[in-house]
Amino acid sequence: MFWFTIALLIFIFQIATILILEFRRPAKSVAWILILFVLPVIGFVMYYFLAKEYRNRHKIRKRGIPPEEVRLTALRRSKLIHRPSDMTNRDYLHQERLFHLLHHFTDSPITGCNKAEVLTDGQATFDAIIAAIEKAEHHVHMEYYTIRHDEIGCRFKELLIRKAKQGIKVRLIYDGVGSYELSSEYIRELEQAGVETECFLTPRIAFFDKRINYRNHRKIAIIDGTVGFIGGINIGDEYLGKNPKLGYWRDTHVRLEGDSVYYLQEVFLKDWWFTAREKLSDPEYLPLHHCSSDEQVQIVSSGPNSGLEEILECVFAALAAAKKRIYIATPYFIPDESLLMALRTAALSGVDVRIIIPGVSDSKLVLAASLSYVEELMAAGVRVYRYGKGFMHAKVLLVDHLLASVGTANMDQRSFYSNFEINALLFDPKPMKKIEEDFIEDLANSHELSLYEIRSRPLRSRFGQVVARMLSPLL
């Protein structure tokens, strides 16, 4: 009886600790308490090392302060949009509340001198990045969640080595978890050729420093400070459709020229400071450029080094501003309560809300969690589709003719709260038209779910989705 009482008190202490530390996110508390019930002691150890954010957020923020010179140079050289009347997108003129929210993000202002090209799949993206690197004259900066030692990975390695030997400054950041399979030989060959590499929070160090929950999910490349790439595509053969299970890999990336590249560069330089502790503030990294187009673009980044969830706030504000349509494509659909409410409210208000999720997923647990949100949304009028041509990995949001978002953030809570992410907001009709055309084609390659189909699923599937829903804040 004595030992039972001690065990009970320890268990109550563990629950109380989680409730106190996670009081801002009740859903996350429920998920960890569920794990505690299944694994009473192991669950708390997992929580301590994997999820304890209350103290380490401060450490991450403190370490991630960027050089101020970079910010000032970028602001001086950018053509910034200060008023709604400066926008060429007429739909935007009537959305002053949304404009003021986006304008509030002074770290990532709306810029008015850009050209954006939407790239629809891995082949087009890799060809465009390689072509840009081939022309590099000063520097190449790359930052990826996943880099693989496969055919396309070796092609990039050889190209970076060649450019480094030509005297081009080449820097590469890769995530310690996303690239855990990347061989030391791959990195050694790069470094021996003069490529500077940095691993973002290696798993071993991050685990014992209780920061493994913070992952750098960004996928960006900047060439000579004038051309930039951002989107959902990492470096790996699977993005060329060579994964035998997933097949064709449907993804979206964007090639940028103009002022917005300054802010992609700023994010890279900030992350280089975070990983290498090296301050890069040479104005050559933010060169003057010729403005060939007047498209409006805003780069929005978020992560535990910020006091706000900027990408989540942008998505929520855009959904709330919708009057005609909301199109979403995402591989992982695990929205928080605010986005669920925004989507339901929009659909009930007559907005055409359509969401494409994978038909075949790389994670059965995440797919089950995604499907657990579908029934309540469909009951409100949201139309949900499962992509059938291959694996849907694009991270796209299109709202009216107001704006489009393309980037690295999934429509899930990990992207919004824990990961280092980056999105590009596009306001010009030309790139939005391309994104719309791609989305319509994706709908043609998808199966639309019906409420009857969802409500008649087997009891076993329902139970699995309930469990996945409870764990969804941790996925």
PDB file of C-alpha atoms in Angstrom, residues 134 178 188 207 302 305 318 339 373:
ATOM      1  CA  GLU A 134      25.793  27.569 -62.463  1.00  0.00           C
ATOM      2  CA  GLY A 178      15.744  15.801 -41.287  1.00  0.00           C
ATOM      3  CA  ARG A 188      33.567  15.731 -45.671  1.00  0.00           C
ATOM      4  CA  PHE A 207      18.240  15.698 -27.155  1.00  0.00           C
ATOM      5  CA  SER A 302       8.456  31.895 -37.802  1.00  0.00           C
ATOM      6  CA  ASN A 305      13.228  32.284 -31.811  1.00  0.00           C
ATOM      7  CA  ALA A 318      -6.205  35.472 -44.596  1.00  0.00           C
ATOM      8  CA  LEU A 339      -8.014  27.557 -37.932  1.00  0.00           C
ATOM      9  CA  TYR A 373     -10.754  16.703 -38.606  1.00  0.00           C
TER      10      TYR A 373
END
